[in-house]
Coordinates of C-alpha atoms in Angstrom, one line a residue:
M237 CA 15.6 24.6 7.3
S238 CA 15.7 27.4 9.9
S239 CA 19.5 27.4 9.9
V240 CA 22.0 27.9 7.0
P241 CA 21.6 25.0 4.5
T242 CA 24.7 22.9 3.8
I243 CA 25.7 20.5 0.9
A244 CA 25.6 17.5 3.3
G245 CA 22.2 18.3 4.8
N246 CA 20.4 19.1 1.7
C247 CA 21.9 17.5 -1.4
G248 CA 23.3 14.6 0.8
S249 CA 19.9 13.9 2.2
L250 CA 18.1 14.0 -1.2
L251 CA 20.7 11.8 -2.9
L252 CA 20.6 9.2 -0.3
G253 CA 16.8 9.1 -0.2
A254 CA 16.8 9.0 -4.1
L255 CA 19.1 6.1 -4.1
V256 CA 17.1 4.0 -1.6
A257 CA 13.9 4.9 -3.6
F258 CA 15.4 3.7 -6.9
S259 CA 16.4 0.5 -5.4
L260 CA 12.8 0.0 -4.1
S261 CA 11.6 1.1 -7.6
G262 CA 13.5 -1.9 -9.0
C263 CA 11.7 -4.1 -6.5
V264 CA 8.4 -2.6 -7.8
S265 CA 9.2 -3.5 -11.4
L266 CA 10.1 -6.9 -10.4
Q267 CA 6.9 -7.6 -8.5
F268 CA 5.1 -6.0 -11.4
A269 CA 6.5 -8.6 -13.8
M270 CA 5.9 -11.5 -11.3
Y271 CA 2.2 -10.3 -11.0
W272 CA 1.6 -10.4 -14.9
R273 CA 3.5 -13.6 -15.2
T274 CA 1.3 -15.4 -12.3
Y275 CA -1.9 -13.6 -12.3
S276 CA -2.5 -12.5 -15.8
K277 CA -6.3 -13.8 -15.6
D278 CA -7.0 -11.7 -12.6
M279 CA -10.1 -9.3 -12.9
W280 CA -9.5 -6.5 -15.3
Q281 CA -9.9 -4.2 -12.4
I282 CA -7.1 -5.6 -10.4
R283 CA -5.0 -5.8 -13.5
S284 CA -5.6 -2.1 -14.2
L285 CA -4.9 -1.1 -10.6
I286 CA -1.6 -2.8 -10.7
T287 CA -0.6 -1.3 -14.0
L288 CA -1.6 2.2 -12.7
T289 CA 0.4 1.7 -9.5
W290 CA 3.6 0.6 -11.6
M291 CA 3.1 3.6 -14.1
L292 CA 2.8 6.0 -11.0
D293 CA 5.9 4.5 -9.6
I294 CA 7.9 5.0 -12.8
A295 CA 6.7 8.6 -13.0
H296 CA 7.7 9.1 -9.4
S297 CA 11.2 7.8 -10.1
V298 CA 11.5 10.2 -13.1
F299 CA 10.6 13.2 -11.2
V300 CA 12.8 12.4 -8.3
A301 CA 15.7 12.0 -11.1
M302 CA 14.9 15.2 -12.4
G303 CA 14.8 16.7 -9.0
I304 CA 18.1 15.4 -7.9
W305 CA 19.8 16.8 -11.4
D306 CA 18.2 20.2 -10.7
S307 CA 19.6 20.3 -7.2
I308 CA 23.1 19.0 -7.6
I309 CA 24.1 18.9 -11.3
A310 CA 22.2 22.0 -12.8
P311 CA 23.6 24.6 -10.5
N312 CA 27.2 24.1 -12.0
G313 CA 28.9 24.0 -8.6
D314 CA 27.0 26.8 -7.2
F315 CA 26.2 25.5 -3.7
S316 CA 25.6 28.8 -1.9
P317 CA 23.1 28.9 0.8
E318 CA 20.5 30.6 -1.6
Q319 CA 21.0 28.0 -4.1
L320 CA 20.8 25.0 -1.7
D321 CA 17.6 26.6 -0.4
K322 CA 15.8 26.5 -3.9
I323 CA 13.1 24.0 -4.4
P324 CA 13.3 22.7 -8.1
W325 CA 9.7 22.2 -9.6
S326 CA 10.3 18.7 -10.5
L327 CA 11.2 18.0 -6.9
A328 CA 7.9 19.6 -5.8
I329 CA 6.0 17.6 -8.3
S330 CA 7.6 14.3 -7.4
G331 CA 5.2 14.1 -4.3
E332 CA 2.2 13.7 -6.6
P333 CA 2.7 10.4 -8.1
A334 CA 3.8 9.1 -4.5
V335 CA 0.7 10.3 -2.7
L336 CA -1.6 8.8 -5.6
I337 CA 0.2 5.5 -5.0
T338 CA -0.7 6.0 -1.2
F339 CA -4.3 6.9 -2.1
V340 CA -4.5 3.6 -4.3
A341 CA -3.1 1.4 -1.5
H342 CA -5.3 3.0 1.1
S343 CA -8.4 2.8 -1.0
F344 CA -7.6 -0.7 -1.8
S345 CA -7.3 -1.6 1.9
T346 CA -10.5 0.2 2.5
Y347 CA -12.4 -1.9 0.0
R348 CA -11.0 -5.0 1.8
I349 CA -12.2 -3.8 5.2
Y350 CA -15.7 -3.4 3.9
I351 CA -15.6 -6.7 2.2
L352 CA -14.4 -8.6 5.3
Q353 CA -16.2 -6.7 8.0
R354 CA -19.2 -5.0 6.4
K355 CA -18.3 -2.0 8.7
W356 CA -19.1 0.7 6.1
I357 CA -18.7 3.5 8.7
L358 CA -15.1 2.3 9.2
A359 CA -14.7 2.1 5.5
V360 CA -16.1 5.6 4.8
L361 CA -13.9 7.0 7.7
V362 CA -10.7 5.4 6.3
G363 CA -11.6 6.4 2.7
T364 CA -12.2 9.9 3.9
L365 CA -9.1 10.2 5.6
A366 CA -7.2 8.8 2.6
F367 CA -8.8 11.4 0.4
V368 CA -7.8 14.3 2.9
R369 CA -4.2 13.0 2.7
L370 CA -4.3 13.2 -0.9
V371 CA -5.5 16.9 -0.6
C372 CA -2.9 17.6 1.9
A373 CA -0.1 16.5 -0.5
S374 CA -1.5 18.4 -3.3
V375 CA -1.5 21.5 -1.5
T376 CA 2.0 20.9 -0.2
A377 CA 3.3 20.4 -3.8
Q378 CA 1.4 23.5 -4.9
Q379 CA 3.0 25.5 -1.9
M380 CA 6.5 24.1 -2.6
I381 CA 6.3 25.5 -6.2
Y382 CA 4.7 28.8 -5.2
L383 CA 7.2 29.5 -2.3
G384 CA 10.4 28.1 -4.0
Q385 CA 12.3 27.8 -0.9
Y386 CA 12.8 25.0 1.8
S387 CA 13.2 27.5 4.5
L388 CA 9.5 28.8 4.0
L389 CA 8.1 25.6 4.4
V390 CA 8.4 25.7 8.3
R391 CA 5.9 28.6 8.3
P392 CA 2.6 28.0 10.0
F393 CA 1.2 27.5 6.5
P394 CA 2.0 25.2 4.9
G395 CA 3.9 23.7 7.9
W396 CA 0.6 22.3 9.5
I397 CA -0.6 20.9 6.0
I398 CA 2.6 18.9 5.9
T399 CA 2.4 17.7 9.4
L400 CA -1.2 16.7 9.0
G401 CA -0.6 14.7 5.7
L402 CA 2.3 12.8 7.3
S403 CA 0.2 12.1 10.3
L404 CA -2.7 10.9 8.5
S405 CA -0.6 8.6 6.4
A406 CA 0.7 6.7 9.7
F407 CA -2.7 6.8 11.3
I408 CA -4.5 5.2 8.4
D409 CA -1.9 2.6 8.3
I410 CA -2.4 1.8 12.0
V411 CA -6.4 1.9 11.6
I412 CA -6.1 -0.6 8.5
T413 CA -3.7 -2.8 10.3
V414 CA -5.4 -3.1 13.6
S415 CA -8.8 -3.6 11.9
L416 CA -7.7 -6.4 9.8
C417 CA -5.6 -8.1 12.5
H418 CA -8.6 -8.0 14.8
F419 CA -10.8 -9.5 12.4
F420 CA -8.3 -12.3 11.8
R421 CA -7.7 -12.8 15.5
E422 CA -11.4 -13.0 16.1
S423 CA -12.0 -15.3 13.4
R424 CA -9.3 -17.6 14.6
K425 CA -11.2 -18.2 17.9
E426 CA -14.0 -19.8 16.1
K427 CA -13.9 -23.7 15.4
C428 CA -12.2 -24.3 12.1
S429 CA -9.7 -26.5 10.6
V430 CA -5.9 -26.5 11.1
T431 CA -5.5 -25.3 7.4
T432 CA -7.8 -22.4 8.1
H433 CA -5.8 -21.5 11.3
R434 CA -2.8 -21.6 9.2
I435 CA -4.2 -19.3 6.5
L436 CA -5.3 -16.9 9.3
D437 CA -1.9 -16.8 10.7
T438 CA -0.4 -16.1 7.5
L439 CA -2.8 -13.3 6.7
T440 CA -2.2 -11.9 10.0
K441 CA 1.7 -11.9 9.5
W442 CA 1.5 -10.3 6.1
T443 CA -0.9 -7.5 7.3
L444 CA 1.5 -6.7 10.3
Q445 CA 4.6 -6.7 8.0
N446 CA 2.9 -4.5 5.3
G447 CA 1.2 -2.0 7.9
L448 CA 4.4 -1.8 10.1
I449 CA 6.5 -0.9 7.1
T450 CA 4.6 1.8 5.6
C451 CA 3.5 3.2 9.0
A452 CA 7.4 3.4 10.0
G453 CA 8.2 5.1 6.9
A454 CA 5.6 7.7 7.2
T455 CA 6.4 8.0 11.1
A456 CA 10.1 8.5 10.4
S457 CA 9.4 11.2 7.8
L458 CA 7.2 12.9 10.3
I459 CA 9.7 12.8 13.1
C460 CA 12.5 14.2 10.8
W461 CA 10.2 16.9 9.7
K462 CA 9.3 18.1 13.2
T463 CA 12.6 17.6 14.9
I464 CA 15.4 18.1 12.3
Q465 CA 15.2 21.5 10.7
D466 CA 18.7 21.8 9.4
N467 CA 18.5 19.3 6.5
L468 CA 16.2 17.6 4.2
L469 CA 16.2 14.3 5.6
F470 CA 12.3 14.3 5.8
M471 CA 12.2 14.7 2.1
G472 CA 14.7 11.9 1.4
L473 CA 12.4 9.7 3.4
H474 CA 9.4 10.9 1.6
F475 CA 11.0 9.7 -1.6
V476 CA 10.9 6.3 0.0
M477 CA 7.4 6.3 1.3
G478 CA 5.8 6.2 -2.2
K479 CA 7.9 3.1 -3.0
L480 CA 7.0 1.3 0.2
Y481 CA 3.2 1.7 -0.5
A482 CA 3.6 0.5 -4.0
N483 CA 5.8 -2.6 -2.9
S484 CA 3.3 -3.1 0.0
L485 CA 0.2 -3.4 -2.6
L486 CA 2.1 -5.6 -5.1
A487 CA 3.4 -7.8 -2.4
S488 CA -0.1 -8.4 -1.1
L489 CA -1.4 -9.6 -4.3
N490 CA 1.6 -11.7 -5.2
V491 CA 1.6 -13.6 -1.9
R492 CA -1.6 -15.4 -2.9
E493 CA 0.2 -18.2 -4.8
M494 CA 2.1 -18.9 -1.6
I495 CA -1.2 -19.1 0.3
R496 CA -2.9 -21.1 -2.5
K497 CA -0.5 -24.1 -2.5
P498 CA -0.7 -25.3 1.0
C499 CA -4.4 -24.9 0.8
L500 CA -4.9 -27.0 -2.4
H501 CA -2.5 -29.7 -1.2
N502 CA -4.6 -30.3 2.0
T503 CA -7.7 -31.7 0.4
T504 CA -7.8 -35.4 1.2
G505 CA -9.9 -37.1 3.7
E506 CA -13.7 -37.3 4.4
N507 CA -13.9 -34.1 6.2
S508 CA -11.1 -32.3 4.5
Q509 CA -11.2 -28.4 4.7
V510 CA -9.9 -26.4 1.9
V511 CA -9.8 -22.7 0.7
I512 CA -11.5 -21.8 -2.4
L513 CA -9.3 -19.4 -4.2
S514 CA -11.7 -17.8 -6.8
Q515 CA -10.2 -15.7 -9.5
D516 CA -13.6 -14.5 -11.1
F517 CA -15.6 -13.0 -8.1
G518 CA -17.0 -9.5 -9.0
M519 CA -15.8 -6.4 -7.4
D520 CA -19.4 -5.6 -6.3
P521 CA -19.8 -7.5 -2.9
S522 CA -23.4 -8.3 -3.8
E523 CA -22.0 -10.3 -6.9
N524 CA -19.6 -12.3 -4.6
P525 CA -20.8 -15.8 -3.8
V526 CA -18.8 -15.9 -0.8
T527 CA -20.4 -13.0 0.9
N528 CA -23.7 -14.4 -0.1
S529 CA -23.0 -17.8 1.3
T530 CA -24.1 -19.1 -2.1
P531 CA -21.6 -21.1 -4.4
S532 CA -21.4 -19.8 -7.8
K533 CA -22.4 -21.9 -10.8
G534 CA -18.8 -21.7 -12.2
M535 CA -17.4 -23.5 -9.1
K536 CA -19.3 -26.5 -9.5
G537 CA -17.3 -29.4 -10.4
R538 CA -14.0 -27.5 -10.1
Y539 CA -12.7 -29.4 -7.3
P540 CA -13.3 -33.3 -7.4
I541 CA -13.8 -33.6 -3.5
Q542 CA -16.2 -32.7 -1.0
V543 CA -15.5 -29.4 0.4
N544 CA -16.5 -28.5 3.9
V545 CA -15.1 -25.1 4.9
E546 CA -16.3 -23.9 8.5
H547 CA -14.9 -20.3 8.3
S548 CA -15.3 -17.3 6.0
V549 CA -12.4 -15.0 5.4
V550 CA -12.0 -12.5 2.4
S551 CA -8.4 -12.2 2.9
M552 CA -6.2 -9.1 3.3
V553 CA -4.5 -10.1 0.1
D554 CA -7.5 -9.0 -2.1
M555 CA -11.0 -9.7 -3.3
N556 CA -9.8 -12.7 -5.2
I557 CA -8.9 -14.9 -2.3
D558 CA -11.8 -16.3 -0.4
V559 CA -12.4 -18.6 2.6
P560 CA -16.1 -19.3 2.0
S561 CA -18.4 -19.7 5.1
D562 CA -20.6 -22.7 5.5
L563 CA -20.1 -23.7 1.9
N564 CA -20.6 -27.2 0.6
A565 CA -19.8 -28.3 -2.7
T566 CA -20.2 -31.9 -3.7
S567 CA -18.4 -33.2 -7.0
E568 CA -20.8 -34.7 -9.5

C-alpha cells in the first residue's frame, strides 16, 4: 500500500477474495445442514457451538458483501487513488466474525488436546495464544476504522499487530496439528487391533488435512501482507481464512459417521475389538467414562457382543468419539 493503489490491485484483490469466500460459505452452510441431519442428538453444547459458527459465518459473508459494495459500487465510478485507499467501515468490521470463528475452532481444538493428553500446560498455552490472536484482530479492526486508509496500515502500529495476529494463527495451527499427530503416532506404537490402527490412521489424516489447510491460508495472507505492498491481496486472503476455519471445524465433526461405520461393522469374533462411539458423554472430563476407565451405566447392553478395546483415543473429531481404554463390556 506504499505505492499508488490501482483498481486491479485493490478492487480486484478484494473481489476475487470475496468470490472464493462466498463459495466456501456455501460449503459451510451445506456442512451445517449435513450436521443437523446426521447429528441432531449431539450434546447441546456441540449443537450450540455449530450453530454459533454458522451464524458467525453468515455475518462474515454479509459484512464482506457490504464491504465489496462500498468499495466498488458506492463510489459511482470514482476510482481515484484517494478513493481506492479508503477503508469502508463494513470491510473493517468483517474481520471480527472471522476471527471469532477462528477463536472457536482453536478453543475446540484446545479442549481436545486436554482431553487426549491431559497436558493442561499445553492447553493453557494454546488457549492463551488463541485469545491473544482474538485481541490482535479486534485491535486491527479498530485501527482500520480509526485510520480509514489502507496505506496507513503499514505504519509500525498497527503493522506489527497485524503481523502478530497472522503469525499466531499459523503457529497455533502448527502446534495443534503436531500435538495431535504426535499423540496418534505414539498411540499406534502400542499393541492394538487392526481396526484401532485404521482409526488412528484416519484421525491422523484428517488432523493433517485440517491443520495444513488453515495454516496455509494464514501463512499465505501473512506472506502477502509482508511482501506485497501495492495491492490488497492479503485482505482478500483474509476473507477466505475465516471460511477455512469454519469448514475445518464442521468437517471434523461431520466425519464421525465415516469413522463410525467400519468400526461398528468389525465386531464379530470372540476377541473382536470395536470403537465405542458415545453420543452422551459430558463436557466435563471428570464425567467422561472413557477418561475414568469406567463404563457408564447407559452403555450396558448397547452392544450385543463382548467388547475388548485395548487402546484409548478420544479422537481429534470431538468429545463424542471415544476409543475406550481397557474397557470390557459383556452383554447380558
